[in-house]
């Protein structure tokens, strides 16, 4: 069993913000316990670098981007997108020492989101491929972004969107309105890494560890979908980034507003309950909480999560002292 299991997360690409959130002006974010600063160079290429200058620890997100280089606000040191220190203004004619370089992280943009692989020892070519749901990149859909920050452990947050039985109670004024409390027998199809099931009038798909899609049961008449991805900021906070996609009324602004408002309202209903759960992460074994037939999808997730915790599968730890080549 991995040490400090509530502070360990799968070795994966995580979405940290939308592409539109990052410009030439540096912005700071947190991901799996690590602070990073994001910025674009003059060609629009995005980079993710450790945000504290190796010289005197100044916050690089307070600086600027000059000629494509991240410039420290304290002494003007400049850094390339890969963290290489390119210039020390106080001694421009001397060789830049190795200790002057900053850490950088693999980063890419996909589906209008900025994804980071929070392992500074790897390059983008050395890590696993980022896979997302194909619907997000399909033509014909208008995507409406929305996001929410929960003070809850990653595992509890993910489980909330796999839970069918709570709809009648938590969402009685929204998506669960007039739904019966009895959950019909349903079948979970697929494997531990990717599974799907029907819930109400929708079809749900889950890709371990952090991507979820809700869409119509009838693929030929698919006119909408909901997409969510979950990012552990630390053991107490989880960031949810999502899209509402539709193929109808794509040029009507009011529909964008309504979809965003409604999705955030539904998430807020879940948030209030999930933030109250104890223990904060899911327990270490299935037998430590009660389960019924309606919990099949959550049980599937827990089996995969326990597999991650109990094997040599690599992960990210919030505690740096437990990290060794990306493994715990």
mmCIF file of C-alpha atoms in Angstrom:
data_model
loop_
_atom_site.group_PDB
_atom_site.id
_atom_site.type_symbol
_atom_site.label_atom_id
_atom_site.label_comp_id
_atom_site.label_asym_id
_atom_site.label_seq_id
_atom_site.Cartn_x
_atom_site.Cartn_y
_atom_site.Cartn_z
ATOM 1 C CA UNK A 1 0.000 0.000 0.000
ATOM 2 C CA UNK A 2 1.381 3.423 -0.946
ATOM 3 C CA UNK A 3 2.316 5.760 1.867
ATOM 4 C CA UNK A 4 -0.030 8.638 2.785
ATOM 5 C CA UNK A 5 -2.704 7.327 0.440
ATOM 6 C CA UNK A 6 -4.894 10.404 0.700
ATOM 7 C CA UNK A 7 -1.961 12.406 -0.726
ATOM 8 C CA UNK A 8 -1.188 10.153 -3.694
ATOM 9 C CA UNK A 9 -2.767 10.482 -7.141
ATOM 10 C CA UNK A 10 -2.509 8.619 -10.468
ATOM 11 C CA UNK A 11 0.333 9.308 -12.885
ATOM 12 C CA UNK A 12 -1.699 11.216 -15.467
ATOM 13 C CA UNK A 13 -2.166 14.392 -17.477
ATOM 14 C CA UNK A 14 -4.422 16.810 -15.561
ATOM 15 C CA UNK A 15 -6.310 19.824 -16.888
ATOM 16 C CA UNK A 16 -5.425 22.977 -14.981
ATOM 17 C CA UNK A 17 -7.338 25.711 -16.849
ATOM 18 C CA UNK A 18 -8.792 26.697 -20.211
ATOM 19 C CA UNK A 19 -6.479 27.767 -23.028
ATOM 20 C CA UNK A 20 -8.104 31.198 -22.998
ATOM 21 C CA UNK A 21 -6.898 31.715 -19.410
ATOM 22 C CA UNK A 22 -3.241 31.885 -20.478
ATOM 23 C CA UNK A 23 -1.659 34.713 -22.440
ATOM 24 C CA UNK A 24 1.785 36.316 -22.440
ATOM 25 C CA UNK A 25 1.040 37.509 -18.928
ATOM 26 C CA UNK A 26 2.198 34.792 -16.501
ATOM 27 C CA UNK A 27 -0.451 33.073 -14.387
ATOM 28 C CA UNK A 28 0.100 30.793 -11.407
ATOM 29 C CA UNK A 29 -1.836 27.594 -10.743
ATOM 30 C CA UNK A 30 -1.554 24.584 -8.439
ATOM 31 C CA UNK A 31 -1.720 20.938 -9.486
ATOM 32 C CA UNK A 32 -1.147 17.838 -7.321
ATOM 33 C CA UNK A 33 0.400 19.995 -4.618
ATOM 34 C CA UNK A 34 2.809 21.723 -6.985
ATOM 35 C CA UNK A 35 2.698 25.403 -7.897
ATOM 36 C CA UNK A 36 3.380 26.177 -11.566
ATOM 37 C CA UNK A 37 3.493 29.338 -13.630
ATOM 38 C CA UNK A 38 2.023 29.269 -17.141
ATOM 39 C CA UNK A 39 2.916 31.663 -19.950
ATOM 40 C CA UNK A 40 3.072 31.939 -23.736
ATOM 41 C CA UNK A 41 6.003 33.012 -25.863
ATOM 42 C CA UNK A 42 5.782 35.294 -28.907
ATOM 43 C CA UNK A 43 4.649 32.350 -31.065
ATOM 44 C CA UNK A 44 1.826 31.457 -28.700
ATOM 45 C CA UNK A 45 3.517 28.290 -27.425
ATOM 46 C CA UNK A 46 2.578 27.549 -23.817
ATOM 47 C CA UNK A 47 5.036 26.549 -21.080
ATOM 48 C CA UNK A 48 4.743 25.453 -17.448
ATOM 49 C CA UNK A 49 7.621 26.300 -15.096
ATOM 50 C CA UNK A 50 8.274 26.119 -11.357
ATOM 51 C CA UNK A 51 7.097 29.573 -10.228
ATOM 52 C CA UNK A 52 9.769 30.512 -7.707
ATOM 53 C CA UNK A 53 13.002 31.959 -9.019
ATOM 54 C CA UNK A 54 16.064 29.819 -8.117
ATOM 55 C CA UNK A 55 17.938 33.036 -7.276
ATOM 56 C CA UNK A 56 15.920 34.508 -4.391
ATOM 57 C CA UNK A 57 12.584 32.711 -4.582
ATOM 58 C CA UNK A 58 10.559 35.577 -6.055
ATOM 59 C CA UNK A 59 7.211 34.613 -7.576
ATOM 60 C CA UNK A 60 7.760 34.536 -11.342
ATOM 61 C CA UNK A 61 4.035 34.966 -11.969
ATOM 62 C CA UNK A 62 4.504 38.576 -10.832
ATOM 63 C CA UNK A 63 6.973 39.103 -13.648
ATOM 64 C CA UNK A 64 6.487 39.448 -17.381
ATOM 65 C CA UNK A 65 7.297 37.787 -20.682
ATOM 66 C CA UNK A 66 10.011 39.636 -22.620
ATOM 67 C CA UNK A 67 10.941 38.401 -26.096
ATOM 68 C CA UNK A 68 9.278 35.092 -25.278
ATOM 69 C CA UNK A 69 11.172 34.622 -22.006
ATOM 70 C CA UNK A 70 9.710 34.564 -18.514
ATOM 71 C CA UNK A 71 11.345 37.451 -16.644
ATOM 72 C CA UNK A 72 11.703 37.577 -12.871
ATOM 73 C CA UNK A 73 10.234 40.736 -11.287
ATOM 74 C CA UNK A 74 13.031 40.903 -8.663
ATOM 75 C CA UNK A 75 16.354 40.860 -10.524
ATOM 76 C CA UNK A 76 15.314 40.378 -14.151
ATOM 77 C CA UNK A 77 16.572 36.824 -14.614
ATOM 78 C CA UNK A 78 15.050 35.346 -17.772
ATOM 79 C CA UNK A 79 13.883 31.782 -18.374
ATOM 80 C CA UNK A 80 13.051 29.811 -21.494
ATOM 81 C CA UNK A 81 9.921 27.674 -21.650
ATOM 82 C CA UNK A 82 11.908 24.595 -20.643
ATOM 83 C CA UNK A 83 13.151 26.360 -17.491
ATOM 84 C CA UNK A 84 16.627 27.137 -18.841
ATOM 85 C CA UNK A 85 17.962 30.402 -17.464
ATOM 86 C CA UNK A 86 18.876 32.419 -20.556
ATOM 87 C CA UNK A 87 20.059 35.639 -18.971
ATOM 88 C CA UNK A 88 21.346 37.017 -15.663
ATOM 89 C CA UNK A 89 21.419 40.810 -16.209
ATOM 90 C CA UNK A 90 23.885 41.484 -13.378
ATOM 91 C CA UNK A 91 26.560 39.381 -15.129
ATOM 92 C CA UNK A 92 25.617 39.167 -18.826
ATOM 93 C CA UNK A 93 29.070 38.107 -20.023
ATOM 94 C CA UNK A 94 29.448 35.112 -17.721
ATOM 95 C CA UNK A 95 28.270 31.535 -18.286
ATOM 96 C CA UNK A 96 24.945 30.803 -16.637
ATOM 97 C CA UNK A 97 25.534 28.243 -13.837
ATOM 98 C CA UNK A 98 23.479 25.034 -13.709
ATOM 99 C CA UNK A 99 21.848 25.971 -10.410
ATOM 100 C CA UNK A 100 20.249 28.975 -12.104
ATOM 101 C CA UNK A 101 17.864 26.842 -14.176
ATOM 102 C CA UNK A 102 14.235 26.298 -13.138
ATOM 103 C CA UNK A 103 12.098 23.176 -13.293
ATOM 104 C CA UNK A 104 9.628 22.788 -16.129
ATOM 105 C CA UNK A 105 6.711 20.427 -16.663
ATOM 106 C CA UNK A 106 5.273 18.713 -19.739
ATOM 107 C CA UNK A 107 2.306 20.787 -20.925
ATOM 108 C CA UNK A 108 -0.039 20.683 -23.898
ATOM 109 C CA UNK A 109 -3.298 22.113 -25.111
ATOM 110 C CA UNK A 110 -6.128 19.844 -26.148
ATOM 111 C CA UNK A 111 -9.863 20.476 -26.499
ATOM 112 C CA UNK A 112 -9.386 24.079 -25.395
ATOM 113 C CA UNK A 113 -7.854 22.979 -22.091
ATOM 114 C CA UNK A 114 -4.318 23.272 -20.720
ATOM 115 C CA UNK A 115 -3.054 19.886 -19.509
ATOM 116 C CA UNK A 116 0.008 19.386 -17.306
ATOM 117 C CA UNK A 117 1.896 16.230 -16.472
ATOM 118 C CA UNK A 118 3.331 17.264 -13.091
ATOM 119 C CA UNK A 119 6.648 15.408 -13.308
ATOM 120 C CA UNK A 120 9.542 17.798 -13.923
ATOM 121 C CA UNK A 121 11.919 14.890 -14.641
ATOM 122 C CA UNK A 122 10.082 14.023 -17.875
ATOM 123 C CA UNK A 123 9.536 15.686 -21.249
ATOM 124 C CA UNK A 124 6.289 15.577 -23.175
ATOM 125 C CA UNK A 125 7.683 12.845 -25.439
ATOM 126 C CA UNK A 126 8.617 10.674 -22.452
ATOM 127 C CA UNK A 127 5.195 10.477 -20.813
ATOM 128 C CA UNK A 128 2.008 8.639 -21.723
ATOM 129 C CA UNK A 129 -0.287 9.951 -24.438
ATOM 130 C CA UNK A 130 -3.190 12.124 -23.377
ATOM 131 C CA UNK A 131 -6.500 10.539 -24.377
ATOM 132 C CA UNK A 132 -9.814 12.381 -24.201
ATOM 133 C CA UNK A 133 -13.363 11.690 -25.328
ATOM 134 C CA UNK A 134 -13.646 12.058 -29.105
ATOM 135 C CA UNK A 135 -16.939 13.990 -28.921
ATOM 136 C CA UNK A 136 -15.156 17.095 -27.633
ATOM 137 C CA UNK A 137 -13.237 17.524 -30.869
ATOM 138 C CA UNK A 138 -16.083 16.615 -33.221
ATOM 139 C CA UNK A 139 -17.434 19.254 -35.562
ATOM 140 C CA UNK A 140 -21.000 20.392 -35.146
ATOM 141 C CA UNK A 141 -21.051 21.074 -31.414
ATOM 142 C CA UNK A 142 -21.013 24.393 -29.570
ATOM 143 C CA UNK A 143 -18.956 24.045 -26.375
ATOM 144 C CA UNK A 144 -19.854 26.067 -23.287
ATOM 145 C CA UNK A 145 -17.122 25.947 -20.605
ATOM 146 C CA UNK A 146 -17.751 25.986 -16.857
ATOM 147 C CA UNK A 147 -15.676 25.233 -13.768
ATOM 148 C CA UNK A 148 -15.998 24.708 -10.043
ATOM 149 C CA UNK A 149 -13.556 24.374 -7.147
ATOM 150 C CA UNK A 150 -14.498 21.958 -4.364
ATOM 151 C CA UNK A 151 -12.984 21.597 -0.911
ATOM 152 C CA UNK A 152 -13.136 17.841 -1.191
ATOM 153 C CA UNK A 153 -10.814 14.928 -1.872
ATOM 154 C CA UNK A 154 -10.443 13.837 -5.482
ATOM 155 C CA UNK A 155 -11.986 10.398 -4.827
ATOM 156 C CA UNK A 156 -15.173 11.747 -3.257
ATOM 157 C CA UNK A 157 -15.549 14.268 -6.064
ATOM 158 C CA UNK A 158 -15.228 11.653 -8.807
ATOM 159 C CA UNK A 159 -17.624 9.279 -7.042
ATOM 160 C CA UNK A 160 -20.331 11.931 -6.890
ATOM 161 C CA UNK A 161 -20.814 11.861 -10.664
ATOM 162 C CA UNK A 162 -20.979 8.054 -10.740
ATOM 163 C CA UNK A 163 -23.793 7.972 -8.182
ATOM 164 C CA UNK A 164 -27.303 7.392 -9.549
ATOM 165 C CA UNK A 165 -29.244 6.960 -6.311
ATOM 166 C CA UNK A 166 -28.527 10.494 -5.055
ATOM 167 C CA UNK A 167 -30.297 12.247 -7.940
ATOM 168 C CA UNK A 168 -33.744 12.131 -6.329
ATOM 169 C CA UNK A 169 -32.506 13.756 -3.141
ATOM 170 C CA UNK A 170 -29.569 16.031 -3.943
ATOM 171 C CA UNK A 171 -30.974 17.234 -7.274
ATOM 172 C CA UNK A 172 -34.689 17.260 -6.485
ATOM 173 C CA UNK A 173 -35.051 20.775 -7.924
ATOM 174 C CA UNK A 174 -32.947 20.180 -11.048
ATOM 175 C CA UNK A 175 -31.941 16.991 -12.883
ATOM 176 C CA UNK A 176 -33.571 14.705 -10.282
ATOM 177 C CA UNK A 177 -36.933 16.414 -10.265
ATOM 178 C CA UNK A 178 -39.793 13.873 -10.287
ATOM 179 C CA UNK A 179 -37.346 10.957 -10.470
ATOM 180 C CA UNK A 180 -38.296 7.854 -8.469
ATOM 181 C CA UNK A 181 -36.108 6.910 -5.525
ATOM 182 C CA UNK A 182 -35.981 3.296 -6.663
ATOM 183 C CA UNK A 183 -32.979 2.699 -8.915
ATOM 184 C CA UNK A 184 -33.686 0.147 -11.664
ATOM 185 C CA UNK A 185 -31.130 -2.603 -12.137
ATOM 186 C CA UNK A 186 -28.423 -1.364 -14.445
ATOM 187 C CA UNK A 187 -25.360 -2.940 -15.975
ATOM 188 C CA UNK A 188 -21.834 -1.538 -15.842
ATOM 189 C CA UNK A 189 -20.048 -2.380 -19.079
ATOM 190 C CA UNK A 190 -16.358 -2.212 -19.912
ATOM 191 C CA UNK A 191 -13.323 -2.613 -17.676
ATOM 192 C CA UNK A 192 -11.784 -0.854 -14.688
ATOM 193 C CA UNK A 193 -10.072 1.759 -16.855
ATOM 194 C CA UNK A 194 -13.106 2.619 -18.975
ATOM 195 C CA UNK A 195 -16.698 1.723 -18.224
ATOM 196 C CA UNK A 196 -20.177 2.931 -19.106
ATOM 197 C CA UNK A 197 -23.736 2.574 -17.836
ATOM 198 C CA UNK A 198 -27.214 4.064 -18.284
ATOM 199 C CA UNK A 199 -28.763 6.359 -15.729
ATOM 200 C CA UNK A 200 -32.243 7.812 -16.203
ATOM 201 C CA UNK A 201 -32.506 8.972 -19.800
ATOM 202 C CA UNK A 202 -28.770 9.378 -20.281
ATOM 203 C CA UNK A 203 -25.713 7.291 -20.978
ATOM 204 C CA UNK A 204 -22.614 7.794 -18.824
ATOM 205 C CA UNK A 205 -18.985 6.958 -19.620
ATOM 206 C CA UNK A 206 -16.035 7.132 -17.255
ATOM 207 C CA UNK A 207 -12.333 7.042 -18.105
ATOM 208 C CA UNK A 208 -10.037 6.414 -15.134
ATOM 209 C CA UNK A 209 -8.940 8.383 -13.300
ATOM 210 C CA UNK A 210 -10.566 11.707 -14.073
ATOM 211 C CA UNK A 211 -12.756 12.054 -17.169
ATOM 212 C CA UNK A 212 -16.529 11.669 -17.381
ATOM 213 C CA UNK A 213 -19.054 12.049 -20.184
ATOM 214 C CA UNK A 214 -22.853 12.123 -20.141
ATOM 215 C CA UNK A 215 -24.773 11.894 -23.407
ATOM 216 C CA UNK A 216 -27.964 10.651 -24.995
ATOM 217 C CA UNK A 217 -28.657 6.926 -25.140
ATOM 218 C CA UNK A 218 -29.470 7.274 -28.838
ATOM 219 C CA UNK A 219 -26.143 7.942 -30.596
ATOM 220 C CA UNK A 220 -27.865 8.680 -33.907
ATOM 221 C CA UNK A 221 -29.846 11.507 -32.319
ATOM 222 C CA UNK A 222 -27.004 12.807 -30.182
ATOM 223 C CA UNK A 223 -27.672 16.535 -29.733
ATOM 224 C CA UNK A 224 -25.903 17.250 -26.453
ATOM 225 C CA UNK A 225 -23.241 16.027 -24.053
ATOM 226 C CA UNK A 226 -21.753 16.994 -20.724
ATOM 227 C CA UNK A 227 -18.025 16.553 -20.135
ATOM 228 C CA UNK A 228 -16.130 16.846 -16.858
ATOM 229 C CA UNK A 229 -12.512 16.403 -15.898
ATOM 230 C CA UNK A 230 -11.209 16.417 -12.336
ATOM 231 C CA UNK A 231 -7.843 17.714 -11.121
ATOM 232 C CA UNK A 232 -6.517 17.192 -7.576
ATOM 233 C CA UNK A 233 -4.937 20.446 -6.444
ATOM 234 C CA UNK A 234 -4.016 18.812 -3.134
ATOM 235 C CA UNK A 235 -5.683 16.408 -0.684
ATOM 236 C CA UNK A 236 -8.320 18.992 0.254
ATOM 237 C CA UNK A 237 -9.232 20.647 -3.060
ATOM 238 C CA UNK A 238 -10.360 19.376 -6.437
ATOM 239 C CA UNK A 239 -10.829 21.473 -9.565
ATOM 240 C CA UNK A 240 -13.629 20.543 -11.970
ATOM 241 C CA UNK A 241 -13.414 21.789 -15.549
ATOM 242 C CA UNK A 242 -16.216 21.008 -17.933
ATOM 243 C CA UNK A 243 -18.041 21.602 -21.181
ATOM 244 C CA UNK A 244 -21.666 21.524 -22.116
ATOM 245 C CA UNK A 245 -21.819 20.594 -25.791
ATOM 246 C CA UNK A 246 -24.856 20.999 -28.061
ATOM 247 C CA UNK A 247 -25.659 20.742 -31.766
ATOM 248 C CA UNK A 248 -28.777 22.952 -31.601
ATOM 249 C CA UNK A 249 -29.274 26.745 -31.285
ATOM 250 C CA UNK A 250 -25.514 27.179 -31.531
ATOM 251 C CA UNK A 251 -25.678 30.891 -32.345
ATOM 252 C CA UNK A 252 -28.084 31.891 -29.567
ATOM 253 C CA UNK A 253 -26.042 33.494 -26.733
ATOM 254 C CA UNK A 254 -28.815 33.072 -24.171
ATOM 255 C CA UNK A 255 -28.549 29.300 -24.493
ATOM 256 C CA UNK A 256 -24.845 29.514 -23.582
ATOM 257 C CA UNK A 257 -25.697 31.487 -20.452
ATOM 258 C CA UNK A 258 -28.473 29.103 -19.445
ATOM 259 C CA UNK A 259 -26.341 25.973 -19.956
ATOM 260 C CA UNK A 260 -23.483 27.381 -17.903
ATOM 261 C CA UNK A 261 -25.839 28.561 -15.139
ATOM 262 C CA UNK A 262 -27.688 25.254 -14.989
ATOM 263 C CA UNK A 263 -24.540 23.109 -14.970
ATOM 264 C CA UNK A 264 -23.012 25.172 -12.184
ATOM 265 C CA UNK A 265 -26.252 24.980 -10.204
ATOM 266 C CA UNK A 266 -26.242 21.177 -10.435
ATOM 267 C CA UNK A 267 -22.574 21.027 -9.414
ATOM 268 C CA UNK A 268 -23.253 23.304 -6.442
ATOM 269 C CA UNK A 269 -25.942 20.915 -5.222
ATOM 270 C CA UNK A 270 -23.390 18.096 -5.277
ATOM 271 C CA UNK A 271 -20.632 20.255 -3.809
ATOM 272 C CA UNK A 272 -22.525 21.067 -0.624
ATOM 273 C CA UNK A 273 -22.973 17.367 0.148
ATOM 274 C CA UNK A 274 -19.583 16.076 -1.000
ATOM 275 C CA UNK A 275 -17.701 18.684 1.030
ATOM 276 C CA UNK A 276 -19.477 17.327 4.124
ATOM 277 C CA UNK A 277 -18.331 13.711 3.694
ATOM 278 C CA UNK A 278 -16.077 11.959 6.200
ATOM 279 C CA UNK A 279 -13.591 10.456 6.005
ATOM 280 C CA UNK A 280 -12.393 13.000 3.449
ATOM 281 C CA UNK A 281 -11.075 10.471 0.903
ATOM 282 C CA UNK A 282 -12.888 7.205 0.306
ATOM 283 C CA UNK A 283 -11.922 4.552 2.903
ATOM 284 C CA UNK A 284 -9.055 2.146 2.260
ATOM 285 C CA UNK A 285 -11.262 -0.885 1.613
ATOM 286 C CA UNK A 286 -14.771 -1.642 0.292
ATOM 287 C CA UNK A 287 -15.878 -3.200 3.572
ATOM 288 C CA UNK A 288 -15.303 0.076 5.442
ATOM 289 C CA UNK A 289 -18.490 1.621 4.009
ATOM 290 C CA UNK A 290 -21.874 0.040 3.241
ATOM 291 C CA UNK A 291 -22.805 -0.675 -0.392
ATOM 292 C CA UNK A 292 -26.007 -1.609 -2.205
ATOM 293 C CA UNK A 293 -26.940 -2.621 -5.753
ATOM 294 C CA UNK A 294 -27.322 1.008 -6.859
ATOM 295 C CA UNK A 295 -23.646 1.645 -6.042
ATOM 296 C CA UNK A 296 -22.241 -0.609 -8.784
ATOM 297 C CA UNK A 297 -20.553 2.196 -10.734
ATOM 298 C CA UNK A 298 -18.907 3.577 -7.594
ATOM 299 C CA UNK A 299 -17.752 0.105 -6.616
ATOM 300 C CA UNK A 300 -16.167 -0.226 -10.058
ATOM 301 C CA UNK A 301 -14.279 3.014 -9.453
ATOM 302 C CA UNK A 302 -13.182 1.905 -5.985
ATOM 303 C CA UNK A 303 -11.833 -1.377 -7.291
ATOM 304 C CA UNK A 304 -9.673 0.522 -9.762
ATOM 305 C CA UNK A 305 -8.596 3.049 -7.132
ATOM 306 C CA UNK A 306 -7.603 0.318 -4.682
ATOM 307 C CA UNK A 307 -5.699 -1.371 -7.501
ATOM 308 C CA UNK A 308 -3.772 1.858 -8.035
ATOM 309 C CA UNK A 309 -2.995 2.170 -4.326
ATOM 310 C CA UNK A 310 -1.946 -1.430 -3.744
ATOM 311 C CA UNK A 311 0.323 -2.047 -6.747
ATOM 312 C CA UNK A 312 3.566 -0.675 -8.158
ATOM 313 C CA UNK A 313 1.580 1.549 -10.514
ATOM 314 C CA UNK A 314 3.305 4.979 -10.551
ATOM 315 C CA UNK A 315 1.699 7.990 -8.982
ATOM 316 C CA UNK A 316 2.230 11.575 -7.877
ATOM 317 C CA UNK A 317 2.738 12.327 -4.183
ATOM 318 C CA UNK A 318 2.098 15.658 -2.518
ATOM 319 C CA UNK A 319 5.045 14.923 -0.221
ATOM 320 C CA UNK A 320 8.244 15.451 -2.202
ATOM 321 C CA UNK A 321 10.212 13.143 0.097
ATOM 322 C CA UNK A 322 8.133 10.192 -1.082
ATOM 323 C CA UNK A 323 8.852 10.827 -4.762
ATOM 324 C CA UNK A 324 11.451 8.871 -6.649
ATOM 325 C CA UNK A 325 11.466 8.956 -10.435
ATOM 326 C CA UNK A 326 7.742 9.572 -10.499
ATOM 327 C CA UNK A 327 6.998 6.563 -8.277
ATOM 328 C CA UNK A 328 5.951 6.320 -4.691
#
